[in-house]
XYZ file of C-alpha atoms in Angstrom:
289
model
C 131.263 -1.197 286.071
C 128.500 -3.273 284.495
C 125.168 -4.072 286.127
C 122.151 -6.084 285.010
C 118.514 -6.590 285.944
C 115.854 -9.124 284.979
C 112.158 -8.353 285.365
C 109.715 -11.286 285.359
C 106.409 -9.659 284.478
C 102.984 -11.177 283.883
C 103.403 -11.042 280.106
C 107.138 -10.898 279.479
C 110.626 -11.395 280.845
C 112.980 -8.492 280.265
C 116.723 -8.078 280.567
C 118.838 -4.932 280.785
C 122.635 -4.706 280.998
C 124.227 -1.312 281.554
C 127.579 0.296 282.110
C 127.650 3.002 284.757
C 129.401 6.171 283.580
C 129.816 9.698 284.939
C 126.855 10.683 282.738
C 124.529 7.975 284.078
C 123.591 4.612 282.584
C 124.887 3.497 279.198
C 122.614 0.675 277.997
C 124.626 -2.179 276.482
C 121.813 -4.677 276.005
C 118.033 -4.791 276.276
C 115.996 -7.886 275.515
C 112.318 -8.787 275.822
C 110.815 -12.276 275.554
C 107.062 -12.910 275.750
C 106.880 -15.736 278.302
C 103.370 -15.041 279.685
C 104.055 -16.413 283.186
C 100.599 -15.151 284.220
C 98.721 -17.110 281.555
C 95.543 -18.570 283.089
C 96.460 -17.323 286.569
C 93.195 -15.424 287.067
C 91.264 -18.688 286.638
C 93.495 -21.231 288.415
C 95.472 -19.039 290.883
C 98.545 -21.089 289.909
C 101.403 -20.614 287.455
C 100.959 -23.286 284.784
C 103.708 -25.860 284.036
C 104.043 -24.550 280.461
C 104.387 -20.948 281.648
C 106.998 -21.988 284.222
C 109.000 -23.917 281.611
C 108.913 -20.993 279.157
C 110.137 -18.652 281.870
C 112.917 -20.962 283.075
C 114.180 -21.388 279.511
C 114.251 -17.618 279.083
C 115.988 -17.056 282.431
C 118.747 -19.509 281.503
C 119.322 -17.594 278.256
C 119.373 -14.270 280.103
C 121.831 -15.626 282.686
C 124.254 -16.666 279.912
C 123.984 -13.202 278.366
C 124.778 -11.557 281.720
C 127.794 -13.855 282.166
C 129.017 -13.069 278.630
C 128.861 -9.350 279.411
C 130.717 -9.938 282.704
C 128.282 -7.877 284.785
C 129.581 -7.350 288.315
C 126.173 -7.373 289.966
C 122.591 -8.103 288.985
C 119.123 -8.450 290.469
C 116.167 -10.588 289.376
C 112.716 -9.287 290.320
C 109.224 -10.725 289.857
C 106.008 -8.741 290.002
C 102.238 -9.296 290.027
C 101.822 -12.799 288.568
C 104.435 -14.453 290.777
C 103.317 -12.310 293.721
C 99.732 -13.632 293.412
C 100.449 -17.269 292.535
C 99.609 -19.954 295.096
C 102.513 -22.046 293.795
C 104.992 -19.165 294.072
C 107.376 -21.159 296.306
C 107.461 -24.099 293.858
C 108.341 -21.715 291.035
C 111.099 -19.984 293.023
C 112.599 -23.353 293.986
C 112.571 -24.592 290.365
C 114.288 -21.416 289.181
C 116.941 -21.766 291.883
C 117.543 -25.439 291.015
C 117.464 -25.109 287.216
C 118.913 -21.613 286.724
C 120.875 -20.944 289.902
C 119.040 -17.645 290.312
C 117.488 -16.063 293.397
C 114.333 -14.080 292.623
C 113.118 -11.118 294.653
C 109.309 -11.149 294.594
C 108.798 -7.446 295.173
C 105.778 -5.828 296.791
C 103.406 -3.664 294.765
C 104.773 -0.610 296.625
C 108.366 -1.419 295.694
C 107.294 -2.115 292.112
C 105.731 1.342 291.937
C 108.738 3.061 293.508
C 111.253 1.346 291.212
C 109.176 2.339 288.178
C 109.049 5.942 289.381
C 112.806 5.949 290.011
C 113.428 4.738 286.451
C 111.247 7.479 284.963
C 112.568 10.184 287.300
C 116.159 9.437 286.258
C 115.322 8.961 282.577
C 112.937 11.823 281.677
C 112.852 15.471 282.626
C 109.472 17.070 283.380
C 108.811 20.726 284.216
C 106.307 19.502 286.804
C 106.298 16.216 288.689
C 104.323 13.632 286.705
C 101.680 11.159 287.719
C 103.192 7.869 286.590
C 101.113 4.908 285.427
C 102.914 1.565 285.112
C 100.499 -0.528 283.064
C 101.627 -4.149 283.095
C 100.068 -7.476 282.234
C 98.652 -8.240 285.677
C 98.556 -4.938 287.537
C 98.597 -1.167 287.138
C 100.574 1.068 289.480
C 99.856 4.765 290.047
C 102.678 6.818 291.552
C 102.914 10.489 292.430
C 105.860 11.774 294.427
C 105.144 15.457 294.996
C 104.210 17.249 298.212
C 101.219 14.927 298.162
C 102.577 11.388 297.883
C 100.400 8.672 296.356
C 101.148 5.038 295.531
C 98.466 2.567 294.530
C 98.586 -0.825 292.835
C 95.408 -2.058 291.181
C 95.448 -5.762 290.214
C 94.299 -5.232 286.628
C 96.496 -5.199 283.522
C 96.420 -5.987 279.817
C 96.510 -9.781 280.270
C 93.789 -9.845 282.956
C 91.509 -7.517 280.978
C 91.877 -9.780 277.941
C 91.556 -13.163 279.677
C 88.475 -12.038 281.620
C 86.932 -10.238 278.625
C 86.388 -7.136 280.766
C 84.192 -4.327 279.483
C 84.877 -0.592 279.850
C 82.234 -0.583 282.618
C 84.017 -3.406 284.511
C 87.397 -1.681 284.298
C 85.960 1.714 285.230
C 84.473 0.307 288.441
C 87.831 -1.152 289.468
C 89.768 2.050 288.717
C 87.144 4.323 290.260
C 89.136 4.681 293.503
C 91.717 6.902 291.764
C 89.015 9.540 291.206
C 89.191 10.727 294.818
C 92.807 11.823 294.178
C 92.151 13.461 290.797
C 92.234 17.066 292.046
C 95.738 16.550 293.453
C 96.969 15.558 289.964
C 95.208 18.406 288.160
C 98.347 20.258 287.042
C 100.619 17.235 286.657
C 101.553 15.620 283.337
C 100.566 11.969 282.886
C 103.384 9.526 282.088
C 103.097 5.855 281.112
C 105.540 2.953 281.165
C 104.987 -0.637 280.064
C 104.620 -2.687 276.912
C 101.154 -1.422 276.006
C 102.222 2.235 275.965
C 105.483 1.642 274.093
C 103.686 -0.614 271.583
C 101.097 2.079 270.842
C 103.910 4.449 269.865
C 105.629 1.786 267.751
C 102.335 1.008 265.957
C 101.588 4.681 265.339
C 105.074 5.167 263.871
C 104.892 1.902 261.890
C 108.220 0.698 263.282
C 109.502 -2.386 261.477
C 112.379 -2.290 263.986
C 111.753 -0.999 267.499
C 113.457 2.363 268.085
C 113.682 3.136 271.832
C 115.132 6.617 271.235
C 111.973 7.623 269.347
C 109.625 5.987 271.880
C 111.302 7.628 274.891
C 109.552 10.899 275.658
C 106.963 10.433 272.882
C 103.648 12.215 273.462
C 100.268 10.766 272.474
C 97.068 12.799 272.407
C 93.809 11.290 273.650
C 92.426 11.355 270.104
C 95.449 9.392 268.846
C 95.054 6.747 271.573
C 91.329 6.457 270.736
C 92.114 6.067 267.019
C 94.676 3.346 267.762
C 92.260 1.531 270.084
C 89.456 1.612 267.497
C 91.836 0.426 264.774
C 93.078 -2.491 266.897
C 89.607 -3.472 268.087
C 88.306 -3.765 264.523
C 91.333 -5.684 263.316
C 91.233 -9.523 263.296
C 93.930 -11.165 265.429
C 95.764 -12.650 262.433
C 96.047 -9.166 260.889
C 97.154 -7.613 264.203
C 99.978 -10.169 264.380
C 101.418 -8.716 261.166
C 101.060 -5.086 262.225
C 104.339 -3.114 262.035
C 105.409 -2.009 265.498
C 103.597 -4.796 267.364
C 105.208 -7.999 268.604
C 103.025 -10.863 267.287
C 102.956 -12.379 270.810
C 101.424 -9.164 272.153
C 98.686 -9.008 269.499
C 96.029 -10.710 271.641
C 96.379 -8.325 274.611
C 97.161 -4.954 272.990
C 93.480 -4.023 272.554
C 92.758 -4.666 276.238
C 95.816 -2.626 277.189
C 94.840 0.280 274.913
C 91.370 0.232 276.461
C 92.927 0.727 279.912
C 95.144 3.613 278.713
C 92.122 5.385 277.239
C 90.041 4.845 280.368
C 92.756 6.217 282.682
C 93.154 9.311 280.491
C 89.404 9.890 280.684
C 89.168 9.271 284.438
C 91.984 11.750 285.142
C 90.765 14.113 282.394
C 94.153 14.203 280.668
C 94.385 14.952 276.957
C 98.005 13.826 276.569
C 100.399 11.191 277.866
C 104.189 10.966 277.745
C 105.708 7.521 277.257
C 108.955 6.593 279.007
C 111.264 3.854 277.782
C 113.082 4.094 281.111
C 111.104 2.187 283.745
C 111.332 -0.440 286.482
C 114.375 -2.003 284.780
C 116.457 1.155 285.089
C 114.932 1.748 288.526
C 116.191 -1.682 289.607
C 119.699 -0.814 288.394
C 119.616 2.459 290.338
C 118.486 0.521 293.428
C 121.578 -1.697 293.069
C 123.802 1.386 292.888
C 122.225 2.843 296.019
């Protein structure tokens, strides 16, 4: 049977279509479009008309793709930007009228749990990882060991960039995770999200994105710092031509890399593992359950 999921994130809309086999999920289609639904949200508290129109156009395209693949069941989720927007109801109504789609605006807790489910099913760790889902509008921390911890912090790559946040600003906001640091001492640190996968693609100079290489890739702290320094020094027009980086992500990648580096330092981790399997796969597994 075929299943599909659409994730409306702060920075992008993503589609996955899979076939369920005895060996797990066989991915038939993955697509990402930079729609930036959260553009300007931190200043106006509303989704802008342009952002809504971009997203609706993308959702109509995704719906046609799902129909062409004859998926038996699918789910559309929305995360931080739609969750925070004052005009959330207007947006949901427009999508229903113009796309015929019902959107589940999921809580930050469900967002974290679906991300963890996607990683848990997609990557094997010797020890349970601390998972960081770094998005455009929020960052989720999830640990599912004997000591369970879920926390959503409303800061992501888009917000850091739009608000021109310094390392000091970000550190103050993330400081609350420090009180749990000892519990994560022996756990590997895993990342999902466009910032983390883009850092791998940039490091490898990928002209074409290769998910099989990205999945399970390990980055040392020194490598993340080198990438951050490279991106920070690089003018935007040069960043847009950088192999491995979507041009539409060029303006926020430096802010995202800054957050990755800060989290590694706060948790005193010298290495991260990047997972290509994330909330999208987690959403599919939630449909199956």
